[in-house]
Amino acid sequence: MNPKSNPFSAAGSGLIRGGLSAYGEKIFGSGSEYVQSNISKCFSDPQYYFQVNDHYVRNKLKIVLLPFLNRVSEIFLVGIRKRIKVFLKTKIITEPVGGRLSYEPPINDINAPDLYIPCMSFATYLVLAGISLGLSGKFTPEALNWKFVTGMIGWFSEVMLLKVSILSLGGGEAPLLDMVAYAGYTFTGMCVAVLGKITLGYTYYLIILWTCLCMGIFFIKTMNRTLLSEVRSYDSSKHHYLLLCTALTQFPLMFCLSNTSGT
Amino acid sequence: MAREFGAPPVVFPSGGNPTVATGGNIQQRRVPTAPFQPSRPSNSGIPFMSFDIGSSATNTAGPIGGGIGPIGGAANFDEEEPLLDELGIHPDQIWKKTKSILNPFRVNPTFHKDSDLSGPIFLYLSFCLFQLLAGKIQFGVILGWIVVSSIFLYIVFNMLAGRNGNLDLHTCTSVIGYCLLPVVILSAVSLFVPQNGAIRFGVAGVFVIWATRACTNLMVAVADGGEEHRGLIAYACFLIYTLFSLLVIF
């Protein structure tokens, strides 16, 4: 097998070359092939999620943080059911390429999920939480490590929530890393919230409500995109209300994680 | 006054007995010589390896003794390599690499192509020393954060670079370690900057930006595949060095 043709080779060959002797490489090689074939069954090629560039990152951040900029403002004047239907009509269709991954990579399609922004926003959230802890005099490295652990637990529970809600609608084919990406986008909202807390003090509560609303809207739109392409027969109203519930759970999650005046 | 003991006195094979005549006076007891001195040949090509207690000359040294081997007892002492070379530490190379980072405007990547970890270890120890002078004992924390951040940057760089990325973990850790030099200087400078003040953040910002520039330029020059993702890698490096500067500021 061509050693460069599988997605883990770049990340894995460095470790193998650097540390292990030839004998260890023989053992490790056969083990890593087994692990790779199993991992690619449930993880679907992480390389795809990192094909980003500057332009994509900037525009995607605009979509995530201000998701209603390029929509008509009259959607806020109608009732809930009509509002969701307007959202449903305005999704952008991606072209099926064929094979297991039917979406274009993020570099070509602004709606595709990527893993660079969630990872970076998680790290930015940690740095900003460290600054906010330090400004209130409570900075210790152990507190920052605890924030890291709490953030990972929150991310993981959000992924589980998404997975359960998609499974309950009957479409089990959505790739796991997609859901990891969508769950990680909430960290961008949280970064803005913590930044607001550092700079502006009491307007922090307003900013948190605003970003929760934005993330909820973003969630509805993206979930709609993944769901409609996978699930063909569903109960329309049940679908809408489940989407709303998923969006509403953003609120307590963000409140918990961005509350840096706690532990 | 002589006392009568029930047991016969212990006689050591060599060295002195505590003399009975002084009646067991503790102060006069000589320091007993070791009872199991082996006979050491003066000009030794033979390794020193007897560990038998009690028996004198014949060593029944098993494979354990043989395995220890000539500890510095090699016959050609003058032809051994110098210690630093044998350990792989080249001080002149470390100094050249460190000096190349001192210029904040243009980093010369030629020396960094072959990576080594002894320079970063030296910089890590001096960072910990300056933190210790500031009253914070953070040896384990800094080491853990260096390891985690180098794994993070390794994963991000290789994922971004795709098929033609060839950064390996050793080079990644080496580059991150050398670019800690501005943070070390920051921790030395911050010993003299007043504790609660905006100037602390300003000074830290300057050094963090210096470290980020150096790290990004080195990363892009040392490994393939990073040129078109310069800004994305720069942001990752910026986050790493901001994290270290938080340890210094607060």
Coordinates of C-alpha atoms in Angstrom, one line a residue:
Chain A
M1 CA 0.0 0.0 0.0
N2 CA 1.3 3.4 -0.9
P3 CA 2.3 4.8 2.5
K4 CA 1.2 8.3 1.6
S5 CA -2.2 7.4 0.4
N6 CA -4.0 6.9 3.7
P7 CA -5.0 9.9 5.8
F8 CA -3.2 8.9 8.9
S9 CA 0.2 8.5 7.3
A10 CA 1.2 12.1 7.7
A11 CA 0.3 12.2 11.3
G12 CA 1.5 8.7 12.1
S13 CA 4.7 8.3 10.1
G14 CA 6.5 10.9 12.2
L15 CA 5.9 9.0 15.4
I16 CA 7.0 5.8 13.8
R17 CA 10.1 7.2 12.3
G18 CA 11.1 9.1 15.3
G19 CA 10.8 6.8 18.2
L20 CA 10.6 3.2 17.4
S21 CA 13.2 0.8 16.2
A22 CA 12.6 -1.4 13.1
Y23 CA 11.3 -4.3 15.1
G24 CA 8.9 -2.0 16.9
E25 CA 7.8 -0.7 13.5
K26 CA 7.0 -4.1 12.3
I27 CA 4.6 -4.7 15.3
F28 CA 3.3 -1.2 15.2
G29 CA 2.8 -1.3 11.5
S30 CA 0.4 -4.2 11.5
G31 CA -1.4 -2.9 14.5
S32 CA -1.9 0.5 12.9
E33 CA -3.3 -1.0 9.7
Y34 CA -5.9 -2.8 11.8
V35 CA -6.7 0.3 13.8
Q36 CA -6.8 2.5 10.6
S37 CA -9.3 0.3 8.9
N38 CA -11.5 0.3 12.0
I39 CA -11.2 3.9 12.7
S40 CA -12.0 4.9 9.1
K41 CA -15.2 3.0 9.5
C42 CA -16.5 5.3 12.2
F43 CA -14.4 8.4 11.7
S44 CA -14.6 9.1 8.0
D45 CA -11.3 10.7 7.0
P46 CA -10.4 13.7 9.2
Q47 CA -8.2 15.1 6.4
Y48 CA -11.4 16.3 4.6
Y49 CA -12.3 18.5 7.5
F50 CA -9.0 20.4 7.5
Q51 CA -9.0 21.5 3.8
V52 CA -9.6 25.1 4.6
N53 CA -8.1 28.4 3.7
D54 CA -8.2 32.0 4.9
H55 CA -11.2 33.0 2.8
Y56 CA -13.3 30.0 4.0
V57 CA -12.4 30.7 7.6
R58 CA -13.4 34.3 7.5
N59 CA -16.7 33.7 5.7
K60 CA -17.6 30.8 7.9
L61 CA -17.0 32.8 11.0
K62 CA -19.4 35.5 9.6
I63 CA -22.0 32.8 9.0
V64 CA -21.6 31.2 12.4
L65 CA -21.6 34.4 14.5
L66 CA -24.1 36.4 12.4
P67 CA -26.3 33.8 10.7
F68 CA -29.0 36.0 9.5
L69 CA -27.1 38.6 7.6
N70 CA -27.9 37.5 4.2
R71 CA -31.5 36.6 4.9
V72 CA -34.4 38.9 4.5
S73 CA -35.4 40.5 7.8
E74 CA -39.1 39.9 7.4
I75 CA -38.7 36.4 8.6
F76 CA -38.8 37.7 12.1
L77 CA -42.2 39.1 11.7
V78 CA -44.0 35.8 11.0
G79 CA -45.0 33.0 13.4
I80 CA -42.7 30.1 14.3
R81 CA -43.9 27.5 11.8
K82 CA -43.7 29.8 8.9
R83 CA -40.3 31.0 10.0
I84 CA -38.9 27.6 10.0
K85 CA -40.3 26.9 6.6
V86 CA -38.6 30.0 5.2
F87 CA -35.4 28.7 6.6
L88 CA -35.9 25.4 5.0
K89 CA -36.4 26.8 1.6
T90 CA -33.2 28.8 1.7
K91 CA -30.7 26.1 2.2
I92 CA -27.9 25.7 -0.3
I93 CA -27.6 22.4 -2.1
T94 CA -24.2 20.8 -2.4
E95 CA -23.3 18.6 -5.2
P96 CA -22.9 14.9 -4.6
V97 CA -19.5 13.8 -5.6
G98 CA -19.9 10.1 -5.2
G99 CA -18.5 7.6 -2.7
R100 CA -19.1 7.8 1.0
L101 CA -18.5 11.5 1.3
S102 CA -20.9 13.2 -0.9
Y103 CA -20.0 16.8 -0.1
E104 CA -17.4 19.0 -1.5
P105 CA -14.5 19.8 0.8
P106 CA -14.8 23.0 2.8
I107 CA -12.5 24.9 0.5
N108 CA -15.1 24.7 -2.2
D109 CA -18.4 24.9 -0.3
I110 CA -19.0 27.4 2.4
N111 CA -21.6 25.3 4.0
A112 CA -19.4 22.3 4.6
P113 CA -18.4 21.6 8.2
D114 CA -14.7 21.8 9.0
L115 CA -12.7 20.9 12.1
Y116 CA -10.2 23.7 12.1
I117 CA -12.6 26.4 13.4
P118 CA -14.0 24.3 16.2
C119 CA -10.5 23.2 17.4
M120 CA -9.2 26.8 17.2
S121 CA -12.2 28.3 18.9
F122 CA -11.9 25.7 21.7
A123 CA -8.3 26.7 22.2
T124 CA -9.2 30.4 22.0
Y125 CA -11.9 29.8 24.6
L126 CA -9.3 28.3 26.9
V127 CA -7.0 31.3 26.5
L128 CA -9.7 33.8 27.0
A129 CA -11.0 31.9 30.1
G130 CA -7.4 32.0 31.4
I131 CA -7.3 35.8 30.9
S132 CA -10.7 36.3 32.6
L133 CA -9.6 34.1 35.5
G134 CA -6.4 36.0 35.8
L135 CA -8.2 39.4 35.8
S136 CA -10.3 38.3 38.7
G137 CA -7.3 37.0 40.5
K138 CA -8.1 33.3 40.5
F139 CA -5.6 32.1 37.9
T140 CA -3.9 28.9 38.6
P141 CA -2.7 26.3 36.1
E142 CA -4.9 23.7 37.7
A143 CA -8.0 25.9 37.2
L144 CA -7.1 26.2 33.5
N145 CA -6.7 22.4 33.2
W146 CA -10.1 22.0 34.9
K147 CA -11.6 24.4 32.3
F148 CA -10.1 22.2 29.6
V149 CA -11.7 19.1 31.0
T150 CA -15.1 20.8 31.5
G151 CA -15.0 22.1 27.9
M152 CA -14.2 18.6 26.5
I153 CA -17.1 17.1 28.6
G154 CA -19.5 19.8 27.3
W155 CA -18.4 19.2 23.7
F156 CA -18.8 15.5 24.1
S157 CA -22.2 15.7 25.6
E158 CA -23.3 18.0 22.8
V159 CA -22.1 15.5 20.2
M160 CA -24.1 12.8 22.0
L161 CA -27.2 15.0 22.0
L162 CA -26.9 15.6 18.3
K163 CA -26.3 11.9 17.6
V164 CA -29.3 10.9 19.6
S165 CA -31.6 13.5 18.0
I166 CA -30.5 12.4 14.5
L167 CA -30.9 8.7 15.3
S168 CA -34.4 9.4 16.7
L169 CA -35.5 10.8 13.4
G170 CA -34.3 7.7 11.7
G171 CA -31.4 8.9 9.6
G172 CA -28.4 7.2 11.0
E173 CA -25.9 7.9 8.2
A174 CA -24.6 11.3 9.2
P175 CA -20.8 11.0 9.8
L176 CA -19.7 11.4 13.4
L177 CA -17.1 14.0 12.6
D178 CA -19.7 16.2 11.1
M179 CA -21.5 16.3 14.4
V180 CA -18.3 16.9 16.3
A181 CA -17.7 19.9 14.0
Y182 CA -21.2 21.3 14.5
A183 CA -21.0 20.9 18.2
G184 CA -17.7 22.6 18.2
Y185 CA -19.0 25.7 16.5
T186 CA -20.7 26.7 19.7
F187 CA -17.3 27.5 21.1
T188 CA -17.0 30.4 18.8
G189 CA -20.1 31.9 20.3
M190 CA -18.7 31.2 23.7
C191 CA -15.4 33.0 22.8
V192 CA -17.4 36.1 22.0
A193 CA -19.3 35.8 25.2
V194 CA -16.1 35.5 27.3
L195 CA -14.5 38.3 25.4
G196 CA -17.5 40.4 26.2
K197 CA -17.2 39.5 29.9
I198 CA -13.6 40.6 29.9
T199 CA -14.1 43.9 28.2
L200 CA -17.5 45.1 29.1
G201 CA -18.5 43.8 32.5
Y202 CA -22.3 43.7 33.0
T203 CA -23.3 43.7 29.3
Y204 CA -22.0 40.1 29.4
Y205 CA -25.5 38.9 30.1
L206 CA -26.9 40.6 27.0
I207 CA -24.0 39.3 24.9
I208 CA -24.6 35.8 26.1
L209 CA -28.3 35.9 25.2
W210 CA -27.5 37.3 21.8
T211 CA -24.9 34.7 21.0
C212 CA -27.1 31.9 22.2
L213 CA -29.8 33.1 19.8
C214 CA -27.2 33.2 17.0
M215 CA -25.9 29.8 17.7
G216 CA -29.4 28.4 17.9
I217 CA -30.3 29.8 14.5
F218 CA -27.1 28.5 13.0
F219 CA -27.9 25.1 14.5
I220 CA -31.3 25.0 13.0
K221 CA -30.0 25.8 9.6
T222 CA -27.2 23.3 9.6
M223 CA -29.1 20.5 11.1
N224 CA -31.7 21.1 8.5
R225 CA -29.1 20.7 5.8
T226 CA -27.8 17.4 7.1
L227 CA -31.2 16.0 7.9
L228 CA -32.9 16.8 4.7
S229 CA -30.2 15.1 2.7
E230 CA -30.3 11.9 4.7
V231 CA -33.9 11.4 5.8
R232 CA -36.6 11.3 3.2
S233 CA -39.7 10.4 5.2
Y234 CA -40.3 12.2 8.4
D235 CA -43.1 13.8 10.3
S236 CA -42.7 17.5 9.4
S237 CA -43.9 19.1 12.7
K238 CA -42.0 16.6 14.8
H239 CA -38.9 17.5 12.9
H240 CA -39.4 21.2 13.4
Y241 CA -40.0 21.0 17.1
L242 CA -37.0 18.7 17.6
L243 CA -34.8 21.2 15.8
L244 CA -36.1 23.9 18.1
C245 CA -35.4 21.9 21.2
T246 CA -31.9 21.2 20.0
A247 CA -31.3 24.9 19.5
L248 CA -32.8 25.8 22.9
T249 CA -30.4 23.5 24.7
Q250 CA -27.6 25.8 23.6
F251 CA -28.6 28.2 26.3
P252 CA -27.9 26.3 29.5
L253 CA -24.8 24.8 27.9
M254 CA -23.3 28.1 27.1
F255 CA -24.3 29.5 30.5
C256 CA -22.5 26.7 32.3
L257 CA -19.3 26.8 30.3
S258 CA -18.8 30.5 30.1
N259 CA -19.4 31.1 33.8
T260 CA -15.8 31.7 34.8
S261 CA -16.6 33.2 38.1
G262 CA -17.3 29.7 39.4
T263 CA -14.7 27.0 40.0
Chain B
M1 CA 35.4 -4.2 84.8
A2 CA 35.2 -7.2 82.5
R3 CA 31.8 -8.7 82.0
E4 CA 31.2 -12.3 81.2
F5 CA 29.1 -12.7 78.0
G6 CA 27.3 -15.9 77.2
A7 CA 28.2 -15.8 73.5
P8 CA 31.7 -15.8 72.1
P9 CA 32.8 -12.4 70.8
V10 CA 32.4 -11.8 67.0
V11 CA 35.7 -11.7 65.2
F12 CA 35.7 -9.8 62.0
P13 CA 38.0 -11.2 59.3
S14 CA 39.9 -8.0 58.7
G15 CA 39.9 -4.7 60.5
G16 CA 39.6 -4.1 64.1
N17 CA 37.6 -5.6 66.9
P18 CA 36.3 -3.4 69.5
T19 CA 38.7 -4.1 72.3
V20 CA 37.3 -5.8 75.3
A21 CA 39.8 -4.2 77.6
T22 CA 38.2 -0.8 77.4
G23 CA 35.0 -2.3 78.6
G24 CA 32.8 -1.4 75.6
N25 CA 33.3 2.3 75.8
I26 CA 31.5 3.7 72.9
Q27 CA 33.7 6.7 72.3
Q28 CA 36.8 4.6 71.9
R29 CA 35.4 2.3 69.4
R30 CA 37.2 2.6 66.1
V31 CA 35.2 3.0 62.9
P32 CA 35.0 -0.6 61.7
T33 CA 36.5 -1.2 58.3
A34 CA 34.3 -2.9 55.8
P35 CA 34.4 -6.6 56.4
F36 CA 34.2 -7.6 52.7
Q37 CA 37.0 -5.6 51.0
P38 CA 37.8 -7.5 47.8
S39 CA 41.3 -7.3 46.5
R40 CA 41.3 -4.7 43.8
P41 CA 44.0 -5.1 41.2
S42 CA 45.8 -1.8 40.7
N43 CA 46.0 -1.7 37.0
S44 CA 42.6 -2.9 36.0
G45 CA 41.7 -4.3 32.7
I46 CA 39.4 -6.5 34.8
P47 CA 36.1 -5.0 35.7
F48 CA 35.3 -4.4 39.4
M49 CA 32.4 -6.6 40.0
S50 CA 32.5 -8.7 43.1
F51 CA 29.5 -8.3 45.4
D52 CA 30.0 -11.3 47.7
I53 CA 29.7 -10.7 51.3
G54 CA 31.9 -12.7 53.6
S55 CA 33.9 -14.7 51.1
S56 CA 37.2 -13.2 50.3
A57 CA 38.9 -13.6 47.1
T58 CA 37.1 -15.9 44.8
N59 CA 34.2 -14.2 43.1
T60 CA 31.3 -16.1 41.9
A61 CA 30.1 -13.2 40.0
G62 CA 27.3 -14.3 37.8
P63 CA 25.9 -12.8 34.7
I64 CA 24.8 -9.7 36.7
G65 CA 28.4 -8.7 37.4
G66 CA 29.4 -9.5 33.9
G67 CA 26.7 -7.4 32.5
I68 CA 27.7 -4.3 34.2
G69 CA 30.9 -4.4 32.4
P70 CA 33.7 -1.9 32.2
I71 CA 32.4 1.2 33.8
G72 CA 35.0 3.5 32.7
G73 CA 37.5 0.8 33.1
A74 CA 38.1 0.5 29.4
A75 CA 41.6 0.0 28.5
N76 CA 41.8 3.0 26.1
F77 CA 40.6 5.9 28.2
D78 CA 42.2 8.5 26.0
E79 CA 40.4 7.4 22.9
E80 CA 36.9 7.7 24.3
E81 CA 34.6 10.4 22.9
P82 CA 34.1 13.5 24.9
L83 CA 31.0 13.3 27.1
L84 CA 29.0 16.0 25.4
D85 CA 29.5 14.4 22.0
E86 CA 28.5 11.1 23.3
L87 CA 25.3 12.5 24.7
G88 CA 24.5 14.3 21.5
I89 CA 24.7 17.8 22.9
H90 CA 26.5 20.3 20.7
P91 CA 26.8 23.6 22.5
D92 CA 27.9 25.6 19.5
Q93 CA 24.9 24.4 17.5
I94 CA 22.6 25.3 20.4
W95 CA 24.1 28.7 20.6
K96 CA 23.8 29.3 16.9
K97 CA 20.2 28.2 16.9
T98 CA 19.4 30.4 19.9
K99 CA 21.1 33.4 18.3
S100 CA 19.1 33.0 15.1
I101 CA 15.9 33.6 17.0
L102 CA 17.2 36.7 18.8
N103 CA 16.6 38.8 15.7
P104 CA 12.8 39.4 15.7
F105 CA 12.5 40.6 12.2
R106 CA 14.1 37.9 10.1
V107 CA 14.7 34.3 11.2
N108 CA 17.4 32.3 9.6
P109 CA 16.1 28.7 9.3
T110 CA 19.2 27.0 8.0
F111 CA 20.4 25.8 11.4
H112 CA 17.0 24.4 12.4
K113 CA 16.8 21.8 9.7
D114 CA 18.3 19.2 12.0
S115 CA 16.3 19.2 15.2
D116 CA 17.6 18.6 18.6
L117 CA 16.0 18.6 22.0
S118 CA 18.8 19.7 24.3
G119 CA 18.4 23.4 23.5
P120 CA 14.7 23.3 24.3
I121 CA 15.5 21.5 27.6
F122 CA 17.9 24.2 28.5
L123 CA 15.4 26.9 27.7
Y124 CA 12.7 25.1 29.7
L125 CA 15.0 24.9 32.7
S126 CA 15.8 28.6 32.5
F127 CA 12.1 29.4 32.1
C128 CA 11.3 27.4 35.2
L129 CA 14.2 29.1 37.0
F130 CA 12.8 32.6 36.3
Q131 CA 9.3 31.5 37.4
L132 CA 10.9 30.2 40.6
L133 CA 12.4 33.6 41.2
A134 CA 8.9 35.0 40.8
G135 CA 7.7 32.6 43.5
K136 CA 5.8 30.1 41.3
I137 CA 6.8 26.5 41.2
Q138 CA 5.6 25.3 37.9
F139 CA 8.1 22.8 36.6
G140 CA 5.5 20.1 35.8
V141 CA 3.0 22.4 34.4
I142 CA 5.3 24.0 31.9
L143 CA 6.7 20.6 30.8
G144 CA 3.1 19.3 30.4
W145 CA 2.0 22.3 28.4
I146 CA 5.0 22.1 26.1
V147 CA 4.2 18.5 25.3
V148 CA 0.5 19.1 24.8
S149 CA 1.1 22.1 22.6
S150 CA 3.6 20.4 20.4
I151 CA 1.3 17.5 19.8
F152 CA -1.5 20.0 19.0
L153 CA 0.7 21.9 16.5
Y154 CA 1.9 18.7 15.0
I155 CA -1.7 17.5 14.4
V156 CA -2.9 20.9 13.1
F157 CA 0.1 21.3 10.7
N158 CA -0.1 17.9 9.3
M159 CA -3.8 18.0 8.8
L160 CA -3.6 21.4 7.1
A161 CA -0.7 20.5 4.9
G162 CA -2.5 17.3 3.7
R163 CA -0.7 14.8 1.5
N164 CA 2.6 16.7 1.3
G165 CA 3.1 17.5 4.9
N166 CA 6.2 16.0 6.4
L167 CA 6.5 17.6 9.9
D168 CA 7.5 15.0 12.5
L169 CA 7.0 15.4 16.2
H170 CA 10.7 15.7 17.1
T171 CA 11.2 18.7 14.8
C172 CA 7.9 20.2 16.0
T173 CA 9.0 20.0 19.6
S174 CA 12.4 21.4 18.8
V175 CA 11.0 24.4 17.0
I176 CA 8.4 25.2 19.7
G177 CA 11.1 24.8 22.3
Y178 CA 13.6 27.2 20.6
C179 CA 10.9 29.7 20.1
L180 CA 10.2 29.8 23.8
L181 CA 13.3 32.0 24.0
P182 CA 11.2 35.2 23.9
V183 CA 8.9 33.9 26.6
V184 CA 12.0 33.2 28.8
I185 CA 13.2 36.7 28.3
L186 CA 9.6 37.9 29.1
S187 CA 9.7 36.0 32.4
A188 CA 13.0 37.6 33.2
V189 CA 11.8 41.1 32.4
S190 CA 8.5 40.7 34.2
L191 CA 10.4 40.2 37.5
F192 CA 11.0 44.0 37.3
V193 CA 7.7 45.2 35.9
P194 CA 5.0 46.2 38.5
Q195 CA 2.5 43.5 39.2
N196 CA -0.8 45.2 38.5
G197 CA -0.6 47.4 35.5
A198 CA -1.4 47.6 31.9
I199 CA 2.2 47.7 31.0
R200 CA 2.5 44.1 31.9
F201 CA 0.1 43.1 29.1
G202 CA 1.8 45.4 26.7
V203 CA 5.3 44.0 27.3
A204 CA 3.9 40.4 27.1
G205 CA 2.1 41.2 23.9
V206 CA 5.4 42.3 22.3
F207 CA 7.2 39.1 23.3
V208 CA 4.3 36.9 22.2
I209 CA 4.2 38.4 18.8
W210 CA 7.9 38.0 18.5
A211 CA 7.7 34.3 19.4
T212 CA 4.8 33.8 17.0
R213 CA 6.6 35.3 14.1
A214 CA 9.7 33.2 14.8
C215 CA 7.7 30.0 15.2
T216 CA 5.6 30.5 12.0
N217 CA 8.6 31.4 9.9
L218 CA 10.6 28.4 11.1
M219 CA 7.7 26.0 10.8
V220 CA 7.0 27.0 7.2
A221 CA 10.7 26.9 6.3
V222 CA 11.5 23.6 8.0
A223 CA 8.6 21.4 6.9
D224 CA 6.9 21.3 3.5
G225 CA 3.3 22.1 2.8
G226 CA 2.8 25.0 5.1
E227 CA 3.2 28.0 2.8
E228 CA -0.4 28.5 1.7
H229 CA -1.7 28.1 5.3
R230 CA 0.6 30.6 6.9
G231 CA -2.1 32.6 8.6
L232 CA -3.8 29.5 10.0
I233 CA -0.6 28.2 11.4
A234 CA 0.3 31.6 12.8
Y235 CA -2.9 31.7 14.7
A236 CA -2.2 28.3 16.3
C237 CA 1.3 29.4 17.3
F238 CA -0.1 32.6 18.7
L239 CA -2.5 30.7 20.9
I240 CA 0.3 28.5 22.2
Y241 CA 2.6 31.4 23.2
T242 CA -0.3 33.4 24.7
L243 CA -0.9 30.4 26.9
F244 CA 2.7 30.4 28.1
S245 CA 2.6 34.2 28.6
L246 CA -0.4 33.7 30.9
L247 CA 1.8 31.8 33.2
V248 CA 4.2 34.7 33.4
I249 CA 1.6 37.5 33.7
F250 CA -0.7 36.1 36.3

